[in-house]
Short mmCIF file of C-alpha atoms and ligand atoms in Angstrom, two decimals:
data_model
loop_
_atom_site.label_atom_id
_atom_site.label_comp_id
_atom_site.label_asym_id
_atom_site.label_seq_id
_atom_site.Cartn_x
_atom_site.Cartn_y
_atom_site.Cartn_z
CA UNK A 1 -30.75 5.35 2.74
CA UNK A 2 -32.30 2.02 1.32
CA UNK A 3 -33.83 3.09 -2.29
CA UNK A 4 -34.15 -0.61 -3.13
CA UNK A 5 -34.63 -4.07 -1.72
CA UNK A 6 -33.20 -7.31 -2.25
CA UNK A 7 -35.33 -10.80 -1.31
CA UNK A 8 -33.98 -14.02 -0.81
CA UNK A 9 -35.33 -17.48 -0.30
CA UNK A 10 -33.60 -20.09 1.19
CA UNK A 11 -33.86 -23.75 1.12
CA UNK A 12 -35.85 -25.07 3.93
CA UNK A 13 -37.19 -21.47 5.01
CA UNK A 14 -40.22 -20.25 4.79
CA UNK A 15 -39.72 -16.46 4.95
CA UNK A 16 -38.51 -14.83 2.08
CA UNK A 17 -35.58 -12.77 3.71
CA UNK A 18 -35.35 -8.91 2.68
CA UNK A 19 -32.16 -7.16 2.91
CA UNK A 20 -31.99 -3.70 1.59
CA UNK A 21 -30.11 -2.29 -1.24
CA UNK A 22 -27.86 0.94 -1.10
CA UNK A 23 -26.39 3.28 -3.53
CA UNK A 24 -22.65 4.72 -3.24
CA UNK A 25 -22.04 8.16 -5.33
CA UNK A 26 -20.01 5.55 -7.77
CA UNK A 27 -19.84 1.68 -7.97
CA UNK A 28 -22.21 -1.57 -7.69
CA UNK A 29 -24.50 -1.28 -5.48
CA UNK A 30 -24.02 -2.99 -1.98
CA UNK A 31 -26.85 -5.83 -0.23
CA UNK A 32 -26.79 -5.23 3.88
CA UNK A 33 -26.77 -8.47 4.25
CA UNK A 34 -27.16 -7.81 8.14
CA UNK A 35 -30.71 -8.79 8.58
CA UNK A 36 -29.32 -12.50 7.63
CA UNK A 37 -28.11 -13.08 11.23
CA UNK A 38 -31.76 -13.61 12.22
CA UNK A 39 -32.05 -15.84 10.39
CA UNK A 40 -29.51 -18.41 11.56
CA UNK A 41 -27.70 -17.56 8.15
CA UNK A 42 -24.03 -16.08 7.67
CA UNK A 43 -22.78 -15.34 4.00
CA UNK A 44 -19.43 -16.97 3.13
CA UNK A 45 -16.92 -14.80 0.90
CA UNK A 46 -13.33 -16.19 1.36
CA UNK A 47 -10.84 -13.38 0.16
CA UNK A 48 -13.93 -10.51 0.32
CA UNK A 49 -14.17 -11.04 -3.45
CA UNK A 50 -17.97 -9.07 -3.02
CA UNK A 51 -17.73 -7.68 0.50
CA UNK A 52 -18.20 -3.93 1.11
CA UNK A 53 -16.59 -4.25 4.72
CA UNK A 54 -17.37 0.00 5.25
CA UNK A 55 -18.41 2.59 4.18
CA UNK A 56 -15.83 5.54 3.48
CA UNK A 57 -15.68 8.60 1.27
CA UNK A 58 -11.73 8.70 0.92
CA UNK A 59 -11.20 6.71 -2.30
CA UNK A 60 -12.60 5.25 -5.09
CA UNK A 61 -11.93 2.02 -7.67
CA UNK A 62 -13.21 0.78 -10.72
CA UNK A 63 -11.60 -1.76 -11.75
CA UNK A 64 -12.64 -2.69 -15.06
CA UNK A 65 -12.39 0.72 -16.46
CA UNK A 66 -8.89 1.17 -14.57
CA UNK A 67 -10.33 4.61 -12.50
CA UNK A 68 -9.00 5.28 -9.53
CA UNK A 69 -10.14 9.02 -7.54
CA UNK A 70 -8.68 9.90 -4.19
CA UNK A 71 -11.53 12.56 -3.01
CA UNK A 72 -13.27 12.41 -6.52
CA UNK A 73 -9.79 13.72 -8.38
CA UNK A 74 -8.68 11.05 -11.15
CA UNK A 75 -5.00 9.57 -10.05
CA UNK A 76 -3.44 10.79 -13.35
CA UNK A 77 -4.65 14.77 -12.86
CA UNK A 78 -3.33 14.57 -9.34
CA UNK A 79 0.27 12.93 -10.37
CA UNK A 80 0.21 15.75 -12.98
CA UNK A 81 -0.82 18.57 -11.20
CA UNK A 82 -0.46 17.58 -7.55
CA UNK A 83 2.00 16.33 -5.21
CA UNK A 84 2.00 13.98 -2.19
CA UNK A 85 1.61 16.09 0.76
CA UNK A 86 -1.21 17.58 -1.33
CA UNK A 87 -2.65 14.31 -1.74
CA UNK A 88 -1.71 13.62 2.08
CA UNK A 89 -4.19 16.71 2.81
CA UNK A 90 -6.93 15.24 0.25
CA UNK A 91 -7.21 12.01 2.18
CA UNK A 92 -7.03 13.21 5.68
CA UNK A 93 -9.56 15.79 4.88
CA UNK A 94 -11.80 15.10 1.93
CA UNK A 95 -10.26 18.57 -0.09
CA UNK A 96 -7.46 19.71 -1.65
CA UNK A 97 -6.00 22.81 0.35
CA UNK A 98 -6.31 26.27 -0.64
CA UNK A 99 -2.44 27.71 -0.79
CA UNK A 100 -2.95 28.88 3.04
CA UNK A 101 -3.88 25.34 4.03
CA UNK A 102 -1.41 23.63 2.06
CA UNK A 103 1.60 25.49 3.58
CA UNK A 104 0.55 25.05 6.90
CA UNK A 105 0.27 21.61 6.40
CA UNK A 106 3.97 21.40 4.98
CA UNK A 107 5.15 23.29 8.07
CA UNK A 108 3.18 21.29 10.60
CA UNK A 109 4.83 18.26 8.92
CA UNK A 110 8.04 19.55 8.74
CA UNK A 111 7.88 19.90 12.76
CA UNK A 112 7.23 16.56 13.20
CA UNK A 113 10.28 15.20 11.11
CA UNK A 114 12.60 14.34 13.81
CA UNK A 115 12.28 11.03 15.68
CA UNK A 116 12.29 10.76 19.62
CA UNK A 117 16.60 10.44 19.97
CA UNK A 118 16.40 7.54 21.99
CA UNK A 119 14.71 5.46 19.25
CA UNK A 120 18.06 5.42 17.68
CA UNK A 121 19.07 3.28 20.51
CA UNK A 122 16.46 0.97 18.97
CA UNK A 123 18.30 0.28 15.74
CA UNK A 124 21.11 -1.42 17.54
CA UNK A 125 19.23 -4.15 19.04
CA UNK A 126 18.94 -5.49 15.00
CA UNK A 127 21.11 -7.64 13.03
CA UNK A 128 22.86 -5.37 10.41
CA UNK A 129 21.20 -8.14 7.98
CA UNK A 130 17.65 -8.03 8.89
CA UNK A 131 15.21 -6.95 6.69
CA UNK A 132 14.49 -3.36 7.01
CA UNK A 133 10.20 -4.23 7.15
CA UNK A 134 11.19 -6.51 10.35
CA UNK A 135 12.83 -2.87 11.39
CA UNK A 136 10.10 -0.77 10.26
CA UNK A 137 7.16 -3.47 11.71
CA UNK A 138 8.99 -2.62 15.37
CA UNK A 139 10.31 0.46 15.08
CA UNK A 140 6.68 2.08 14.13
CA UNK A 141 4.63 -0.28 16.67
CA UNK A 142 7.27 1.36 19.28
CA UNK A 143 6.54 5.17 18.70
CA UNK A 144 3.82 4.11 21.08
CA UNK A 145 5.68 4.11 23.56
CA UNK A 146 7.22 7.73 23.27
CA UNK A 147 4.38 9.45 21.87
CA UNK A 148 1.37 9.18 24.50
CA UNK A 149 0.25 12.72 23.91
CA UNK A 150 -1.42 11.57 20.55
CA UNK A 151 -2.63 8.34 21.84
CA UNK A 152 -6.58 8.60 22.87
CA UNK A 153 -8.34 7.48 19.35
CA UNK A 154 -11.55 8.74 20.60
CA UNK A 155 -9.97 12.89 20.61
CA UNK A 156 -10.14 14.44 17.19
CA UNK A 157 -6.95 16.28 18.16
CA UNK A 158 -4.44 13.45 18.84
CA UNK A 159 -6.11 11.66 15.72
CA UNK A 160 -5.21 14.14 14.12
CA UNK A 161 -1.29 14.60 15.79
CA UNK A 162 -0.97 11.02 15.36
CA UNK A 163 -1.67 11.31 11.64
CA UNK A 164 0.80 14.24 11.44
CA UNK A 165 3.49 12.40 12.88
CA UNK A 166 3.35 9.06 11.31
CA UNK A 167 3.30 11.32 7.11
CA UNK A 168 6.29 13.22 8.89
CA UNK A 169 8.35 10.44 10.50
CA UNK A 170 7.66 7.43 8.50
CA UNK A 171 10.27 8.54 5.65
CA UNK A 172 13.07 9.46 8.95
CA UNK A 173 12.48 5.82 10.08
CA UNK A 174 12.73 4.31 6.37
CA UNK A 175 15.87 6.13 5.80
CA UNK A 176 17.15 4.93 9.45
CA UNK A 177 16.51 1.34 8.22
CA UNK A 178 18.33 1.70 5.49
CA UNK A 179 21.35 3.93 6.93
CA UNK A 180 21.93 1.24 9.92
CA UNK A 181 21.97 -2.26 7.46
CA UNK A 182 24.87 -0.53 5.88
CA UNK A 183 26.44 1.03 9.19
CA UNK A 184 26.34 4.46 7.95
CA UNK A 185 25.52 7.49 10.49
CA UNK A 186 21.79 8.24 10.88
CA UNK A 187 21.04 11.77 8.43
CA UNK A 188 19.08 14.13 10.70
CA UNK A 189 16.26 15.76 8.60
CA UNK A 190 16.74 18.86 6.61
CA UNK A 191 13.34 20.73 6.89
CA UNK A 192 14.59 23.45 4.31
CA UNK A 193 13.75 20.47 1.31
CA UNK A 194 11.03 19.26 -0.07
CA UNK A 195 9.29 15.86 1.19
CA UNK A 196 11.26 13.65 -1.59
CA UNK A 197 14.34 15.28 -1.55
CA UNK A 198 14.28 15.06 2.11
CA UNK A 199 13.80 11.35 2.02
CA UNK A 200 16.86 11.08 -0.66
CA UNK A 201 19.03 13.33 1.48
CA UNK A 202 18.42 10.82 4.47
CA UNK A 203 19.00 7.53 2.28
CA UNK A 204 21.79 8.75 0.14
CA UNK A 205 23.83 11.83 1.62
CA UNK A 206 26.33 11.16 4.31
CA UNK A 207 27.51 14.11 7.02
CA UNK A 208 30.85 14.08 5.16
CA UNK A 209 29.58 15.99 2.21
CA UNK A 210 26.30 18.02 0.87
CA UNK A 211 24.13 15.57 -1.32
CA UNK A 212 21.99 17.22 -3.60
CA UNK A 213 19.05 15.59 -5.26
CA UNK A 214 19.04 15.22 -8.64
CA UNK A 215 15.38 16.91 -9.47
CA UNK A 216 14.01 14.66 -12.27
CA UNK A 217 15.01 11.53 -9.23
CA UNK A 218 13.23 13.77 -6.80
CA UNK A 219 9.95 14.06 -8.74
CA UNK A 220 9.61 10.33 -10.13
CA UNK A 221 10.11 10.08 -5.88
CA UNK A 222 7.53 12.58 -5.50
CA UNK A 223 5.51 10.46 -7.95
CA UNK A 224 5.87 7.17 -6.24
CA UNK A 225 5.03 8.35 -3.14
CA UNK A 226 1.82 9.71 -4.68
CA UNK A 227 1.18 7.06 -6.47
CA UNK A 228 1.14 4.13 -3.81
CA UNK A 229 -0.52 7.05 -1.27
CA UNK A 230 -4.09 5.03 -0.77
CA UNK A 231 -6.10 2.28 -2.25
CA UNK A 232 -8.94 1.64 -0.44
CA UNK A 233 -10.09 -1.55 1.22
CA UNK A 234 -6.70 -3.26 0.18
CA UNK A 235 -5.22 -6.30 2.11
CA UNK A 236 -3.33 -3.83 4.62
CA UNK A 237 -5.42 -1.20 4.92
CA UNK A 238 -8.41 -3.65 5.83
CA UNK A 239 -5.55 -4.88 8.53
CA UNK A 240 -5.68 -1.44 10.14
CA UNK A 241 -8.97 -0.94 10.24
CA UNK A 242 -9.54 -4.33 11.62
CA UNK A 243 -7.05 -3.86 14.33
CA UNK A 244 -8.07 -0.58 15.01
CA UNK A 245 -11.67 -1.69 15.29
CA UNK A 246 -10.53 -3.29 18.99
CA UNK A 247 -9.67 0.16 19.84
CA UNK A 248 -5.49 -0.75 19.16
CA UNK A 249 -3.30 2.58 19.56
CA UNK A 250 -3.00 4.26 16.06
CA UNK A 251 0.86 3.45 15.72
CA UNK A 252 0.21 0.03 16.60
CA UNK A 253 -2.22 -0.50 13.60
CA UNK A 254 0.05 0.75 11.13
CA UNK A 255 2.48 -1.70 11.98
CA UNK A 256 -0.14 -4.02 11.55
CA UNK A 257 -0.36 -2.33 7.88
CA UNK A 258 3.28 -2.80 7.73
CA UNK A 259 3.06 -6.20 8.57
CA UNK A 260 0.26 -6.83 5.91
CA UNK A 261 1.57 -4.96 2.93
CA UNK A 262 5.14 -7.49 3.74
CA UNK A 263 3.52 -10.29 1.89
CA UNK A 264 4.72 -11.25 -2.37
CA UNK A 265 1.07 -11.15 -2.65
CA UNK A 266 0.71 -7.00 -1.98
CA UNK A 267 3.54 -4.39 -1.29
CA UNK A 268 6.35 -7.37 -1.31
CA UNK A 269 5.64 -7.56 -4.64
CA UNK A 270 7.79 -5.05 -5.98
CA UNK A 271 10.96 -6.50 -4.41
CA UNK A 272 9.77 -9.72 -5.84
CA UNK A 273 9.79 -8.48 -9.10
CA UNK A 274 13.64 -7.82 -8.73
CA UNK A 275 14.18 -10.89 -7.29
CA UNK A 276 12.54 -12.61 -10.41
CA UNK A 277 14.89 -10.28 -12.96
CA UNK A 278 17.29 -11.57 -10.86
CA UNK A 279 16.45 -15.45 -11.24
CA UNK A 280 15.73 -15.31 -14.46
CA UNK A 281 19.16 -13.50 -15.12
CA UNK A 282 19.55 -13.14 -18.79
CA UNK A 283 17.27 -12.38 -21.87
CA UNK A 284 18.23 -15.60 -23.08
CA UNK A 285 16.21 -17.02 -19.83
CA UNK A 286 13.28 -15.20 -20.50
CA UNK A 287 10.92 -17.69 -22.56
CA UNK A 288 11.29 -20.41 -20.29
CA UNK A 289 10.28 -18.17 -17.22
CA UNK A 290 7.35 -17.16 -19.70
CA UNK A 291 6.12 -21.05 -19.90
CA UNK A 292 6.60 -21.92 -16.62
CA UNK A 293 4.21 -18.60 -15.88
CA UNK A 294 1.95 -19.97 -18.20
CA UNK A 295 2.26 -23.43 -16.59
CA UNK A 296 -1.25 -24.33 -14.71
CA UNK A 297 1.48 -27.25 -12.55
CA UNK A 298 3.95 -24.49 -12.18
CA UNK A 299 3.25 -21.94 -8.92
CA UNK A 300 5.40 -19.93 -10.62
CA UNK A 301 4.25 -16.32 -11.29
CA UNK A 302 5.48 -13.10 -13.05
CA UNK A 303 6.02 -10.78 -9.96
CA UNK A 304 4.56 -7.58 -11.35
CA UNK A 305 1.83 -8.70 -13.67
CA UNK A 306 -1.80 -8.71 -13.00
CA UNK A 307 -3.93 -7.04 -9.99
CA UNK A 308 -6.89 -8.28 -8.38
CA UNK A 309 -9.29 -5.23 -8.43
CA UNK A 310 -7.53 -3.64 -12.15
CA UNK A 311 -9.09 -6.21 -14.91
CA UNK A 312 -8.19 -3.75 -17.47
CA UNK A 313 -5.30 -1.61 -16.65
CA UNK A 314 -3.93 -0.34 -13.65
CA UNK A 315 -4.23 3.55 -13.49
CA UNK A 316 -1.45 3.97 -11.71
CA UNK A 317 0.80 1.64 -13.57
CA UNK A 318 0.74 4.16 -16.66
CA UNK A 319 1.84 7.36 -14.68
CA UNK A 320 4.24 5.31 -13.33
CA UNK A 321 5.56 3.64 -16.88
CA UNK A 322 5.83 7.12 -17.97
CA UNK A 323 8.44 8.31 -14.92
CA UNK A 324 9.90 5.04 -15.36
CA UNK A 325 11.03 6.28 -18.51
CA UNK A 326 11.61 9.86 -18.18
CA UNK A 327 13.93 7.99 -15.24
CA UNK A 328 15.99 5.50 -17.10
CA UNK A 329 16.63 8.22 -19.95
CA UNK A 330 18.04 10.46 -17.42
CA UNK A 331 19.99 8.52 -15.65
CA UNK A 332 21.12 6.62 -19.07
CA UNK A 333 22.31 3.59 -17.36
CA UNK A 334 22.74 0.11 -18.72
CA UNK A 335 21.68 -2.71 -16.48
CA UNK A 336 21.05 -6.59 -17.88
CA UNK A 337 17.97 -6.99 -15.08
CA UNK A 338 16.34 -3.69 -16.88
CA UNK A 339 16.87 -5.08 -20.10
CA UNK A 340 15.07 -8.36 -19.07
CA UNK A 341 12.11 -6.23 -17.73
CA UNK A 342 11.61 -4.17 -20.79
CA UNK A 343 11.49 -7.20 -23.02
CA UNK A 344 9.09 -8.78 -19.94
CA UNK A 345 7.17 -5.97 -20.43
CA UNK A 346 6.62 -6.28 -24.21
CA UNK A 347 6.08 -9.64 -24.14
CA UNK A 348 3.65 -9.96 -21.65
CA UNK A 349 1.47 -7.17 -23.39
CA UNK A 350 1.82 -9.25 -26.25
CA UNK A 351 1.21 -12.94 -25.57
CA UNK A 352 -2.08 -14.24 -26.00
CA UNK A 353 -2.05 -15.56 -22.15
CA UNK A 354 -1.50 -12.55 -20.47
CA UNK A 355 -3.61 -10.29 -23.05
CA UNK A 356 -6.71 -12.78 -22.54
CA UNK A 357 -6.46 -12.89 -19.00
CA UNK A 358 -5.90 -8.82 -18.45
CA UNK A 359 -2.19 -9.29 -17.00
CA UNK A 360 -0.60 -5.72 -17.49
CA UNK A 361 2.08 -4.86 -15.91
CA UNK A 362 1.26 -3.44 -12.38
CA UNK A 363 2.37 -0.31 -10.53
CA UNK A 364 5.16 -2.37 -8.79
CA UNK A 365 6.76 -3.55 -11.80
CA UNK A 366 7.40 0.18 -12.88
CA UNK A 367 8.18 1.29 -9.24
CA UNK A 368 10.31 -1.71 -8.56
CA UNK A 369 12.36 -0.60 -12.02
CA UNK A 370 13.06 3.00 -11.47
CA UNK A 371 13.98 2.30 -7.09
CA UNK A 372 16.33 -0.23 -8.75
CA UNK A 373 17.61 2.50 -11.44
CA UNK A 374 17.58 5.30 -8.18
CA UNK A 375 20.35 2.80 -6.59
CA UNK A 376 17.79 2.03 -3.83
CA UNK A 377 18.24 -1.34 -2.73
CA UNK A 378 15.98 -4.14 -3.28
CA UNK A 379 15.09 -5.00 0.21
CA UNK A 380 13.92 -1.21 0.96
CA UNK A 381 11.46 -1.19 -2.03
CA UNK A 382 8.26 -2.56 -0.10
CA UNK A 383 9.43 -0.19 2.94
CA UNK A 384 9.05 2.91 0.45
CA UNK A 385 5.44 1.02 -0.23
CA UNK A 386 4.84 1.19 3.25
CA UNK A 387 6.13 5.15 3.85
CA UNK A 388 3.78 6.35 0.74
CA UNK A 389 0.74 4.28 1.97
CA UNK A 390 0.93 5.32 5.73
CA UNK A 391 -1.32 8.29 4.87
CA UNK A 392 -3.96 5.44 3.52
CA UNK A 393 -3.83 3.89 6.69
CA UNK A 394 -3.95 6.67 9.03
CA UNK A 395 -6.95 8.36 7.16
CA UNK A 396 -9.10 5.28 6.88
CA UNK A 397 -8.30 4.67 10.67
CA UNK A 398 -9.36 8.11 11.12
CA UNK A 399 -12.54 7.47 8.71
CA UNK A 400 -13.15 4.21 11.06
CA UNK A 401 -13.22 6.23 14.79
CA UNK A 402 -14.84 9.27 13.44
CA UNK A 403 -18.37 7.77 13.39
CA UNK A 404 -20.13 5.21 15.59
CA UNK A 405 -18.58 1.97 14.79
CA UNK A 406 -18.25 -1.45 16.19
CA UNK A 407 -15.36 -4.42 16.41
CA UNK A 408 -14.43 -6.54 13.25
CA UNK A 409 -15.40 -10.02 13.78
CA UNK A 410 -16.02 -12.07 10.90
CA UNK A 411 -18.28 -15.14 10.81
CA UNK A 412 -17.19 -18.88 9.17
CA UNK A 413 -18.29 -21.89 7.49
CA UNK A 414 -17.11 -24.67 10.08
CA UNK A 415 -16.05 -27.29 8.36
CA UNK A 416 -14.23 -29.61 11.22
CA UNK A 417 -15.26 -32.59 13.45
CA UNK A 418 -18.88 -32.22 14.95
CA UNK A 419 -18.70 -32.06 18.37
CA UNK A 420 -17.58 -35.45 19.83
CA UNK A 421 -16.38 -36.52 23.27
CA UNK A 422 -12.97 -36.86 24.58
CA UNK A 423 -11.96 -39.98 24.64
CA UNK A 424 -11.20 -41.85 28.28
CA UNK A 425 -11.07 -45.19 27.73
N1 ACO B 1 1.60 -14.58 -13.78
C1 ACO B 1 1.02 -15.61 -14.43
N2 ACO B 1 -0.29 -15.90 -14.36
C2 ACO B 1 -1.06 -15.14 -13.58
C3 ACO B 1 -0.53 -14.05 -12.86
C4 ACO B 1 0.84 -13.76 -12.98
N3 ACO B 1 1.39 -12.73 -12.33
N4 ACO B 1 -1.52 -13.45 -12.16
C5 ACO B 1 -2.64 -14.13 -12.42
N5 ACO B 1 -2.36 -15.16 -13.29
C6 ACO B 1 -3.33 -16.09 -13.88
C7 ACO B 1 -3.83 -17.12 -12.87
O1 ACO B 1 -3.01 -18.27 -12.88
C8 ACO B 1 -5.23 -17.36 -13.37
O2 ACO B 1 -5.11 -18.20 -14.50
P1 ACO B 1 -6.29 -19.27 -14.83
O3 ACO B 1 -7.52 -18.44 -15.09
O4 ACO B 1 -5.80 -20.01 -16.02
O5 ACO B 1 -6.42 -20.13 -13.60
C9 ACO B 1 -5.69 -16.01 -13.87
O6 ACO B 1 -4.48 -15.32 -14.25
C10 ACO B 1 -6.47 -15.19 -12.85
O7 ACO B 1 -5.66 -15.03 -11.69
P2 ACO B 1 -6.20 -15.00 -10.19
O8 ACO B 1 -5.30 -15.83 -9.34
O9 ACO B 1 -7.65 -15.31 -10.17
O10 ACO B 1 -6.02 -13.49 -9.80
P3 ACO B 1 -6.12 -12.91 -8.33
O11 ACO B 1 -7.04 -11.77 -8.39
O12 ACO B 1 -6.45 -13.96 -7.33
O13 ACO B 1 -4.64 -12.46 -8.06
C11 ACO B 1 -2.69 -11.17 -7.92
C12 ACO B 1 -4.19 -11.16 -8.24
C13 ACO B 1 -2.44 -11.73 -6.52
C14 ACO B 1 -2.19 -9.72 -7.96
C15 ACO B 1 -1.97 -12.02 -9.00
O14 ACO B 1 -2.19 -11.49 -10.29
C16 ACO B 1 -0.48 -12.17 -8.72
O15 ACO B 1 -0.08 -13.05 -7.94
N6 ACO B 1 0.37 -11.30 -9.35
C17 ACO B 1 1.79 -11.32 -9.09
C18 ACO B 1 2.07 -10.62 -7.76
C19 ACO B 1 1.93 -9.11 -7.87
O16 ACO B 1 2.45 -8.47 -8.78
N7 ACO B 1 1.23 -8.53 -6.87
C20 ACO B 1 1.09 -7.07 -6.78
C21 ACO B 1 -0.33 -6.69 -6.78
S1 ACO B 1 -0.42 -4.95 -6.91
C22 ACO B 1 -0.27 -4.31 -5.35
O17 ACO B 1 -0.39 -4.94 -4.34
C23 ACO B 1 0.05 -2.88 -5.30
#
């Protein structure tokens, strides 16, 4: 699979090392830097800035010309045409399903809505305050321990149950987080809706009276969902495959992924953006937020702005501007922190900072606008994150344990006291 090589000479040896060179269907090129080892010789790439950690065939980036392909399919035709549990499909399996397939998938999920009852007992042993991703972290680790049928990671079958289970229960468990920090009854599923309106039904309806979703609230669901479904080797999806590569139950890894995707830095980031319309308060606020973004003494960041992999524009961040529109025109509210995020918006496309450096607005700023505008609370926006993206994780764990493969371990540059003796007087 080596077309090319690449030969390096180091300082002090005498070989010249050769490492070959491989080809992906799409993207740079990638050095197997493998052979180094033999060498005495490690590379040293803090943050993976130009690591290729795997190889996988699920999803494709490029970055500067904002593409992103799940299975080859451009993100905007499948937000258009598409919907998540179509997308689900496409990941798991590398196709989109032929009508047969696709509504026996649907039904197969729909069987696996429900959560084991005694889970509920769970729930209880929370503060009413904590943050629903502590929930969701403990909950999810814990269907291990009612679901053993799906458990042995080297069967194709109970990968494949496992996966099931975790696209059908994930938004039961979100909505359980929710219903329990404001002491409402648990909503059972309602396997006659769709997979948003579902989810809605179980955050907003009450046993009281029918709740019916409003279907332009369903679809920018639908959308977000979609939308936030997979991203390659991101900061929490490396985190699965990394735990998984010790051989870690599947349900444990994704609440590994949960615990990953928590951080300001990735999926926290879209509750961080409402916490920063929040600080900042008022339009009036807004250009001294701007400076102190601008400020290289100032830590301070705009929450929502800029992406590490997008240098251009974020793919996603368009499909999702447009629902965030087609949202707040429906729903025809008027809310100050909005307000403050438009004008945010048009700023930071405008000012010569951001513009020079590439700092668009990023998928999160839109999402975290339109949960807001839903009436979703701020503290459940990253678990939403975490409910579309489970279908990343599972299908690169899946990728991971359905060829040979070996345990993550990465290598460092010591940089600490030489070795020394204790001292005894
Ligand atoms: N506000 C102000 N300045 C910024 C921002 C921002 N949001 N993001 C980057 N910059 C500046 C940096 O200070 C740096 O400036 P300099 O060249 O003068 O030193 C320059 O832009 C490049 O930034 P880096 O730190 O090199 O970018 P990096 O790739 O490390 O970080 C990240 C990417 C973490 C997303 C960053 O842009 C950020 O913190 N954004 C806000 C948090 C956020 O929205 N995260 C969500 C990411 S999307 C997702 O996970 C789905």
């Amino acid at each position: 699979m080596a077309d090319k090589k690449a030969r390096l000479t180091v300082d002090g040896l005498e070989e010249v090392i050769e490492l070959p060179v491989y080809s992906g269907t799409e993207g740079p090129d990638v050095i197997d830097v493998r052979p180094l080892t033999s060498s005495g010789l490690f590379t040293y790439d803090p943050g993976f800035v130009s690591t290729a950690a795997c190889e996988s065939k699920i999803t494709y980036i490029d970055g500067a010309n904002g593409i992103l392909l799940h299975g080859g399919y451009p993100i905007e035709q499948l937000a258009e045409h598409s919907d998540y549990l179509e997308v689900c499909y496409l990941l798991l399996n590398g196709e989109l399903p032929t009508p047969e397939q696709k509504e026996t998938f649907i039904n197969t999920i729909k069987n696996h809505t429900m959560v084991h009852e005694q889970m509920r007992n769970f729930f209880n042993g929370f503060r009413r305050d904590a943050h629903p991703m502590a929930i969701m972290v403990g909950v999810v680790g814990a269907l291990s321990a009612f679901y053993h049928d799906s458990l042995d990671i080297n069967d194709a079958h109970h990968r494949e149950v496992c996966a099931y289970r975790l696209i059908a229960k994930m938004p039961t468990i979100a909505a359980m987080c929710y219903k329990y920090s404001i002491g409402q009854p648990f909503m059972y599923p309602k396997n006659g809706l769709d997979y948003a309106e579902n989810f809605l039904q179980m955050m907003f309806g009450n046993p009281c009276e029918e709740y019916v979703a409003n279907p332009i609230i369903a679809k920018a669901m639908d959308r977000i969902f979609l939308l936030h479904a997979d991203h390659e080797q991101n900061a929490s999806t490396s985190t699965v495959r990394l735990a998984g590569s010790s051989g870690a139950n599947p349900f444990a890894c994704i609440s590994s992924g949960i615990a990953a995707l928590w951080g300001p830095a990735h999926g926290g980031a879209n509750e961080a953006v409402l916490t920063m319309l929040e600080e900042i308060g008022d339009e009036s606020n807004i250009d001294e937020f701007i400076l102190r973004a601008k400020d290289p003494d100032d830590n301070f960041r705009l929450m929502g702005f800029g992406h590490r992999v997008y240098r251009n524009f974020d793919p996603r961040a368009k499909v999702m501007k447009q629902t965030c529109d087609e949202v707040l025109a429906e729903l025809n509210i008027s809310d100050p922190l909005l307000k403050i995020a438009k004008r945010l918006e048009q700023i930071a496309l405008e000012d010569e900072y951001f513009v020079k450096r590439k700092l668009y607005p990023n998928v999160d700023f839109y999402s975290g606008i339109i949960l807001k505008a839903i009436g979703i609370p701020t503290n459940m926006f990253t678990v939403i994150f975490a409910l579309s993206r489970t279908i990343g994780w599972i299908s690169h764990w899946s990728e991971f344990h359905s060829s040979p493969n070996k345990i993550g371990r990465p290598r460092q540059l010591y940089t600490g006291s030489k070795k020394r003796d204790y001292p005894t007087k």
